[in-house]
Short mmCIF file of C-alpha atoms in Angstrom, two decimals:
data_model
loop_
_atom_site.label_atom_id
_atom_site.label_comp_id
_atom_site.label_asym_id
_atom_site.label_seq_id
_atom_site.Cartn_x
_atom_site.Cartn_y
_atom_site.Cartn_z
CA MET A 193 0.00 0.00 0.00
CA ILE A 194 2.86 2.41 0.84
CA ASP A 195 4.52 1.70 -2.51
CA PHE A 196 1.21 2.29 -4.29
CA LEU A 197 0.63 5.64 -2.53
CA THR A 198 4.19 6.71 -3.21
CA ARG A 199 3.80 6.08 -6.93
CA ALA A 200 0.35 7.71 -6.95
CA LEU A 201 1.82 10.88 -5.43
CA GLY A 202 4.55 11.02 -8.05
CA GLY A 203 7.30 9.36 -6.06
CA ASP A 204 9.53 6.48 -7.07
CA LYS A 205 8.64 4.77 -10.31
CA PRO A 206 7.84 1.04 -10.22
CA PRO A 207 10.93 -1.11 -10.66
CA LYS A 208 11.99 -2.18 -14.14
CA PRO A 209 10.73 -5.64 -15.07
CA LYS A 210 13.27 -8.41 -14.66
CA ARG A 211 14.43 -10.11 -17.85
CA ILE A 212 14.03 -13.85 -18.26
CA ASN A 213 14.21 -16.61 -20.82
CA LEU A 214 11.38 -19.14 -21.04
CA ALA A 215 11.84 -22.83 -21.89
CA LEU A 216 8.53 -24.54 -22.66
CA GLN A 217 8.22 -28.32 -22.50
CA GLY A 218 5.92 -30.41 -24.68
CA GLY A 219 3.19 -32.64 -23.29
CA GLY A 220 0.06 -32.90 -25.43
CA ALA A 221 -3.05 -31.23 -24.08
CA HIS A 222 -1.13 -30.53 -20.86
CA GLY A 223 0.30 -27.65 -22.87
CA ALA A 224 -2.78 -25.78 -21.62
CA PHE A 225 -1.03 -25.71 -18.23
CA THR A 226 1.75 -23.72 -19.93
CA TRP A 227 -0.91 -21.42 -21.38
CA GLY A 228 -2.02 -20.69 -17.81
CA VAL A 229 1.54 -20.09 -16.61
CA LEU A 230 2.22 -17.67 -19.46
CA ASP A 231 -1.11 -15.94 -18.97
CA HIS A 232 -0.32 -15.13 -15.34
CA LEU A 233 3.28 -14.09 -15.99
CA LEU A 234 2.08 -11.70 -18.68
CA GLU A 235 -0.71 -10.32 -16.48
CA ASP A 236 1.64 -9.87 -13.51
CA GLY A 237 3.95 -7.64 -15.53
CA ARG A 238 7.08 -7.94 -13.38
CA LEU A 239 8.97 -10.02 -15.94
CA THR A 240 9.93 -9.34 -19.53
CA VAL A 241 10.68 -12.18 -21.93
CA GLU A 242 14.00 -11.95 -23.75
CA GLY A 243 14.16 -15.43 -25.27
CA ILE A 244 11.86 -18.44 -25.71
CA SER A 245 12.51 -22.08 -26.53
CA GLY A 246 9.84 -24.68 -27.09
CA THR A 247 9.30 -28.28 -28.10
CA SER A 248 6.18 -29.99 -29.48
CA ALA A 249 3.14 -28.41 -27.74
CA GLY A 250 5.69 -26.09 -26.12
CA ALA A 251 6.74 -24.96 -29.61
CA VAL A 252 3.12 -24.12 -30.40
CA ASN A 253 2.86 -22.04 -27.21
CA ALA A 254 6.23 -20.44 -27.98
CA VAL A 255 5.23 -19.08 -31.39
CA MET A 256 1.83 -17.91 -30.12
CA LEU A 257 3.57 -16.05 -27.27
CA ALA A 258 6.38 -14.59 -29.37
CA ASP A 259 4.11 -13.34 -32.14
CA GLY A 260 1.66 -11.84 -29.66
CA LEU A 261 4.44 -10.07 -27.78
CA ARG A 262 5.30 -8.10 -30.91
CA THR A 263 2.21 -6.04 -30.04
CA GLY A 264 2.35 -6.44 -26.27
CA PRO A 265 1.43 -8.67 -23.31
CA ASP A 266 -2.32 -8.20 -23.76
CA GLU A 267 -2.17 -9.39 -27.36
CA ALA A 268 0.01 -12.35 -26.34
CA ARG A 269 -2.57 -13.37 -23.74
CA LYS A 270 -5.36 -13.04 -26.31
CA ARG A 271 -3.43 -15.03 -28.92
CA LEU A 272 -2.84 -17.93 -26.53
CA ALA A 273 -6.47 -17.92 -25.38
CA ASP A 274 -7.80 -17.82 -28.95
CA PHE A 275 -5.56 -20.70 -30.03
CA TRP A 276 -6.49 -22.99 -27.13
CA ARG A 277 -10.17 -22.19 -27.57
CA ALA A 278 -9.94 -23.10 -31.27
CA ALA A 279 -7.92 -26.24 -30.53
CA SER A 280 -10.39 -27.49 -27.94
CA LEU A 281 -13.02 -30.09 -28.71
CA GLY A 282 -15.67 -27.38 -28.76
CA GLY A 283 -13.63 -25.07 -30.97
CA ASP A 284 -14.50 -23.93 -34.48
CA LEU A 285 -12.04 -26.08 -36.42
CA PRO A 286 -13.15 -27.89 -39.57
CA ALA A 287 -13.49 -31.66 -39.19
CA VAL A 288 -10.12 -32.55 -40.74
CA GLN A 289 -8.23 -30.00 -38.66
CA ARG A 290 -10.10 -31.26 -35.61
CA ALA A 291 -8.87 -34.80 -36.23
CA VAL A 292 -5.25 -33.64 -36.59
CA THR A 293 -5.40 -31.50 -33.46
CA ASP A 294 -6.89 -34.36 -31.48
CA ARG A 295 -3.96 -36.55 -32.49
CA LEU A 296 -1.44 -33.85 -31.56
CA PHE A 297 -2.93 -33.74 -28.07
CA SER A 298 -3.10 -37.54 -27.71
CA LEU A 299 0.42 -38.63 -26.75
CA LEU A 300 -0.84 -41.69 -24.90
CA PRO A 301 -4.63 -42.07 -24.89
CA ALA A 302 -6.42 -43.91 -22.15
CA ALA A 303 -6.57 -47.67 -22.64
CA GLY A 304 -9.99 -48.79 -23.78
CA SER A 305 -10.91 -45.47 -25.36
CA PRO A 306 -11.87 -45.45 -29.05
CA THR A 307 -8.79 -43.35 -29.86
CA PHE A 308 -6.50 -45.77 -28.03
CA ASN A 309 -7.99 -48.76 -29.86
CA TRP A 310 -7.74 -46.99 -33.21
CA LEU A 311 -4.16 -45.80 -32.62
CA SER A 312 -3.04 -49.22 -31.35
CA ALA A 313 -4.47 -50.99 -34.38
CA TRP A 314 -3.05 -48.40 -36.72
CA SER A 315 0.49 -48.44 -35.32
CA ARG A 316 0.51 -52.25 -35.24
CA TYR A 317 -0.36 -52.79 -38.90
CA LEU A 318 -0.04 -49.45 -40.69
CA SER A 319 2.42 -46.57 -40.58
CA PRO A 320 1.51 -42.93 -41.22
CA TYR A 321 2.96 -43.45 -44.71
CA ASP A 322 0.34 -46.15 -45.39
CA ILE A 323 -2.64 -44.36 -43.88
CA ASN A 324 -1.87 -40.89 -45.29
CA PRO A 325 -0.08 -41.31 -48.65
CA LEU A 326 -0.78 -37.72 -49.70
CA ASN A 327 0.82 -36.42 -46.48
CA ILE A 328 -2.10 -34.16 -45.61
CA ASN A 329 -1.43 -32.27 -42.37
CA PRO A 330 -3.86 -29.39 -41.76
CA LEU A 331 -1.99 -28.48 -38.57
CA LYS A 332 -0.06 -26.00 -40.73
CA ASP A 333 -3.28 -24.12 -41.54
CA LEU A 334 -4.23 -24.00 -37.86
CA ILE A 335 -0.88 -22.57 -36.79
CA GLU A 336 -0.73 -20.05 -39.64
CA ARG A 337 -4.20 -18.87 -38.67
CA PHE A 338 -2.75 -17.42 -35.46
CA VAL A 339 0.89 -16.61 -36.28
CA ASP A 340 2.42 -14.15 -38.77
CA PHE A 341 5.68 -16.00 -39.38
CA ASP A 342 7.16 -13.31 -41.64
CA ALA A 343 6.75 -10.74 -38.87
CA LEU A 344 7.95 -13.22 -36.24
CA ARG A 345 11.18 -13.91 -38.14
CA ALA A 346 11.83 -10.15 -38.36
CA ASP A 347 11.29 -9.55 -34.64
CA PRO A 348 14.47 -9.24 -32.52
CA ARG A 349 13.23 -11.50 -29.72
CA GLN A 350 15.15 -14.77 -29.66
CA ILE A 351 13.10 -17.94 -30.19
CA PHE A 352 14.26 -21.53 -30.69
CA ILE A 353 12.25 -24.59 -31.76
CA ALA A 354 13.64 -28.13 -31.24
CA ALA A 355 13.18 -31.09 -33.60
CA THR A 356 14.87 -34.47 -34.12
CA ASN A 357 16.70 -35.20 -37.38
CA VAL A 358 15.35 -38.64 -38.35
CA GLN A 359 18.40 -39.62 -40.44
CA THR A 360 21.21 -38.55 -38.09
CA GLY A 361 19.40 -38.97 -34.76
CA ARG A 362 20.66 -35.52 -33.75
CA LEU A 363 18.93 -32.55 -32.24
CA HIS A 364 18.13 -29.72 -34.64
CA ILE A 365 17.37 -26.20 -33.44
CA PHE A 366 15.37 -23.86 -35.66
CA PRO A 367 16.43 -20.29 -34.71
CA ARG A 368 14.06 -17.35 -35.09
CA GLU A 369 15.06 -16.58 -38.69
CA LYS A 370 14.28 -20.18 -39.75
CA ILE A 371 11.02 -20.65 -37.86
CA SER A 372 7.95 -21.48 -39.93
CA ALA A 373 4.73 -23.42 -39.54
CA GLU A 374 6.62 -26.42 -40.92
CA ALA A 375 9.26 -26.08 -38.18
CA VAL A 376 6.56 -26.12 -35.50
CA MET A 377 4.95 -29.14 -37.17
CA ALA A 378 8.34 -30.88 -37.18
CA SER A 379 8.79 -30.20 -33.47
CA ALA A 380 5.37 -31.77 -32.78
CA CYS A 381 5.71 -34.71 -35.19
CA LEU A 382 5.04 -37.91 -33.25
CA PRO A 383 6.36 -40.68 -35.51
CA ALA A 384 3.56 -43.14 -34.78
CA VAL A 385 0.96 -40.53 -35.71
CA PHE A 386 2.43 -38.28 -38.41
CA ARG A 387 4.75 -38.73 -41.37
CA ALA A 388 8.15 -37.12 -40.85
CA VAL A 389 8.06 -33.42 -41.69
CA GLU A 390 10.59 -32.63 -44.43
CA ILE A 391 12.23 -29.20 -44.46
CA ASP A 392 14.86 -28.53 -47.16
CA GLY A 393 14.92 -32.26 -47.86
CA VAL A 394 15.62 -33.25 -44.23
CA PRO A 395 13.03 -35.35 -42.32
CA TYR A 396 12.21 -34.41 -38.73
CA TRP A 397 10.34 -35.96 -35.82
CA ASP A 398 9.25 -34.62 -32.42
CA GLY A 399 11.98 -32.63 -30.69
CA GLY A 400 11.12 -34.06 -27.28
CA TYR A 401 13.39 -37.06 -27.81
CA LEU A 402 16.53 -34.92 -27.70
CA GLY A 403 15.56 -31.53 -26.28
CA ASN A 404 12.47 -30.99 -24.15
CA PRO A 405 13.00 -28.07 -23.92
CA VAL A 406 16.47 -26.85 -24.96
CA LEU A 407 18.39 -24.39 -22.79
CA TYR A 408 21.85 -24.00 -24.33
CA PRO A 409 20.84 -21.66 -27.22
CA PHE A 410 20.18 -18.96 -24.62
CA PHE A 411 23.78 -18.96 -23.39
CA ARG A 412 25.16 -16.75 -26.18
CA SER A 413 22.02 -15.20 -27.63
CA THR A 414 20.51 -13.29 -24.68
CA ASP A 415 21.83 -11.00 -21.96
CA THR A 416 19.84 -12.46 -19.09
CA GLU A 417 21.23 -15.48 -17.26
CA ASP A 418 17.84 -16.49 -15.82
CA VAL A 419 15.70 -19.19 -17.41
CA ILE A 420 12.27 -20.34 -16.25
CA ILE A 421 11.46 -23.89 -17.33
CA VAL A 422 7.77 -24.69 -17.64
CA GLN A 423 7.88 -28.44 -17.07
CA ILE A 424 4.91 -30.64 -17.93
CA ASN A 425 6.39 -34.15 -17.70
CA PRO A 426 6.80 -34.96 -13.98
CA LEU A 427 10.20 -35.89 -12.63
CA VAL A 428 8.67 -37.65 -9.64
CA ARG A 429 5.63 -39.89 -9.31
CA LYS A 430 4.96 -41.49 -5.94
CA LYS A 431 2.72 -44.22 -7.28
CA ILE A 432 4.47 -47.26 -8.77
CA PRO A 433 3.07 -47.95 -12.27
CA THR A 434 1.60 -51.42 -12.61
CA SER A 435 -0.70 -51.49 -15.64
CA THR A 436 0.63 -51.48 -19.20
CA ARG A 437 -0.72 -47.99 -19.77
CA GLU A 438 0.81 -46.64 -16.55
CA ILE A 439 4.19 -48.25 -17.28
CA MET A 440 4.35 -46.85 -20.81
CA ALA A 441 3.25 -43.45 -19.57
CA ARG A 442 6.04 -43.39 -16.99
CA VAL A 443 8.58 -44.56 -19.58
CA ASN A 444 7.49 -41.67 -21.82
CA GLU A 445 7.82 -39.16 -18.98
CA ILE A 446 11.34 -40.35 -18.13
CA THR A 447 12.35 -40.42 -21.80
CA PHE A 448 11.05 -36.94 -22.51
CA ASN A 449 12.85 -35.53 -19.43
CA SER A 450 16.23 -37.18 -20.08
CA ALA A 451 17.68 -34.51 -22.38
CA LEU A 452 16.63 -31.75 -19.98
CA MET A 453 18.32 -33.55 -17.08
CA GLY A 454 21.52 -33.75 -19.13
CA GLU A 455 21.48 -30.00 -19.76
CA LEU A 456 20.82 -29.27 -16.08
CA ARG A 457 23.81 -31.42 -15.12
CA ALA A 458 26.01 -29.44 -17.50
CA ILE A 459 24.72 -26.13 -16.11
CA GLU A 460 25.34 -27.24 -12.52
CA PHE A 461 28.89 -28.30 -13.43
CA VAL A 462 29.75 -25.00 -15.14
CA ASN A 463 28.11 -22.92 -12.38
CA ARG A 464 30.19 -24.77 -9.78
CA LEU A 465 33.45 -24.17 -11.67
CA ILE A 466 32.61 -20.47 -12.02
CA GLU A 467 31.91 -20.21 -8.28
CA GLN A 468 35.25 -21.91 -7.58
CA GLY A 469 37.06 -19.42 -9.82
CA ARG A 470 38.15 -22.16 -12.21
CA LEU A 471 36.22 -20.75 -15.19
CA PRO A 472 35.94 -17.08 -16.22
CA HIS A 473 32.42 -15.66 -16.02
CA GLY A 474 31.15 -13.52 -18.88
CA LYS A 475 29.87 -13.36 -22.47
CA GLY A 476 33.17 -12.88 -24.26
CA PRO A 477 35.40 -15.42 -26.00
CA ASN A 478 36.47 -18.26 -23.69
CA GLU A 479 34.07 -17.01 -20.98
CA TYR A 480 31.11 -18.89 -19.52
CA ARG A 481 27.61 -17.96 -18.42
CA ARG A 482 26.34 -18.69 -14.92
CA ILE A 483 22.75 -19.78 -15.50
CA ASN A 484 20.10 -19.23 -12.84
CA VAL A 485 17.53 -22.00 -13.24
CA HIS A 486 13.91 -21.64 -12.14
CA ARG A 487 11.05 -24.03 -12.71
CA ILE A 488 7.26 -24.05 -12.75
CA VAL A 489 6.15 -27.65 -12.81
CA LEU A 490 2.90 -29.55 -13.23
CA GLU A 491 3.84 -32.54 -11.08
CA GLY A 492 2.90 -31.11 -7.67
CA LEU A 493 -0.68 -30.41 -8.72
CA GLY A 494 -2.10 -33.89 -8.32
CA GLU A 495 -1.58 -37.46 -9.43
CA ARG A 496 -4.92 -37.24 -11.23
CA LEU A 497 -3.16 -35.44 -14.07
CA SER A 498 -1.79 -38.54 -15.76
CA SER A 499 -1.04 -39.49 -19.33
CA SER A 500 -4.71 -40.14 -20.00
CA SER A 501 -5.52 -36.47 -19.37
CA LYS A 502 -3.20 -35.55 -22.24
CA LEU A 503 -5.99 -36.87 -24.43
CA ARG A 504 -8.76 -34.71 -23.01
CA ASN A 505 -9.00 -31.54 -25.01
CA ASP A 506 -12.57 -30.46 -24.28
CA PHE A 507 -12.44 -26.82 -23.28
CA SER A 508 -13.44 -27.44 -19.65
CA SER A 509 -10.39 -29.72 -19.21
CA LEU A 510 -8.10 -27.20 -20.91
CA GLU A 511 -9.59 -24.43 -18.78
CA LEU A 512 -8.82 -26.45 -15.63
CA LEU A 513 -5.21 -26.85 -16.76
CA ARG A 514 -5.02 -23.12 -17.49
CA LYS A 515 -6.19 -22.32 -13.96
CA LEU A 516 -3.67 -24.76 -12.51
CA GLY A 517 -0.95 -23.05 -14.55
CA GLN A 518 -2.03 -19.61 -13.35
CA ARG A 519 -1.97 -20.82 -9.75
CA ALA A 520 1.47 -22.41 -10.16
CA ALA A 521 2.87 -19.21 -11.72
CA ARG A 522 1.40 -17.09 -8.94
CA ARG A 523 2.92 -19.37 -6.31
CA PHE A 524 6.29 -19.31 -8.08
CA LEU A 525 6.38 -15.50 -8.15
CA ASP A 526 5.34 -15.26 -4.51
CA GLN A 527 8.14 -17.60 -3.47
CA HIS A 528 10.94 -16.89 -5.92
CA PHE A 529 10.58 -13.50 -7.62
CA ASP A 530 13.43 -12.11 -5.52
CA ASP A 531 15.69 -14.96 -6.68
CA ILE A 532 15.44 -13.94 -10.33
CA GLY A 533 18.61 -12.14 -11.35
CA VAL A 534 20.37 -13.31 -8.19
CA ARG A 535 20.43 -17.10 -7.85
CA SER A 536 18.79 -20.33 -9.00
CA SER A 537 15.57 -21.25 -7.23
CA VAL A 538 16.19 -24.91 -8.16
CA ASP A 539 18.80 -26.84 -6.15
CA LEU A 540 20.62 -28.22 -9.17
CA LYS A 541 23.09 -30.33 -7.22
CA THR A 542 20.28 -32.26 -5.53
CA GLU A 543 18.19 -32.31 -8.67
CA VAL A 544 20.55 -33.79 -11.23
CA TYR A 545 22.96 -36.19 -9.56
CA SER A 546 22.34 -39.89 -9.10
CA GLU A 547 20.74 -41.17 -5.94
CA ARG A 548 23.05 -43.13 -3.68
CA GLY A 549 22.01 -45.84 -1.26
#
């Protein structure tokens, strides 16, 4: 109240927003949780986004956010809301686009559901090359409906989209100047569901196998050393999986977190050497960045949010995830806003090293 009265009477101006990078993980319809996180961060106004990386559904959120921010936070919030409304089961997509969007949000459907039975039968006997010989993927039209890629490529904000090179098995990063609807499609290309997306003659699959999300492109491209990871795939689940569906879901979660854990180990190692004075800290040649890692994560919000809920894309389910994301972002800012620009709010040493008996 004192700060408010001081500003109202012409005193000290409100502090400058703190700069951050955002790293957005993929996770099917759980990407609506990220929508909620972004919505609250934009509404709060105490942070400004310098760089964004995204994978799969995180790549979709990334381009919606980045293109909206060209106009301002309010437009970014509107763009995200409009996309998720259109992508929901009750949205206004044509039937073919609806089918494609449903598949994008169905990483591991619930056993016994019609989609699960259809996908299981399909993947057992037919590949996407058999079922879709003309390679029709209306997802491009959906993305281009909301994003001006020419304007996005010309904007100075750094954005990176991750995909997997099918032929080499290596991670490929599309930087801002190379980002297109095809690049986002490549990042979200689940190989059991879609044909590989070819860009300049190179086939790509989902980026989550090798970078979910990627952090290292920020090290040389942005001034801030703070990155907030919006993490959808839980690191920890207390319940031991026993059914086939639960086991495969947990395998997917571990797989899609493995690359991120590797990057966090590297960051912890470099940060420790900088603190010990064994590496020079800076942005110049032969200098190293000290990265402050922060995280807003879905896992603490209830075991009920399992792999099966990645299938549910009716708007009420997406709206619930949005509210959970808003709540998680609010809690993060309450607890860790003062850490931004100062220190990591994640204990990397405890987080990334092997457990010992």
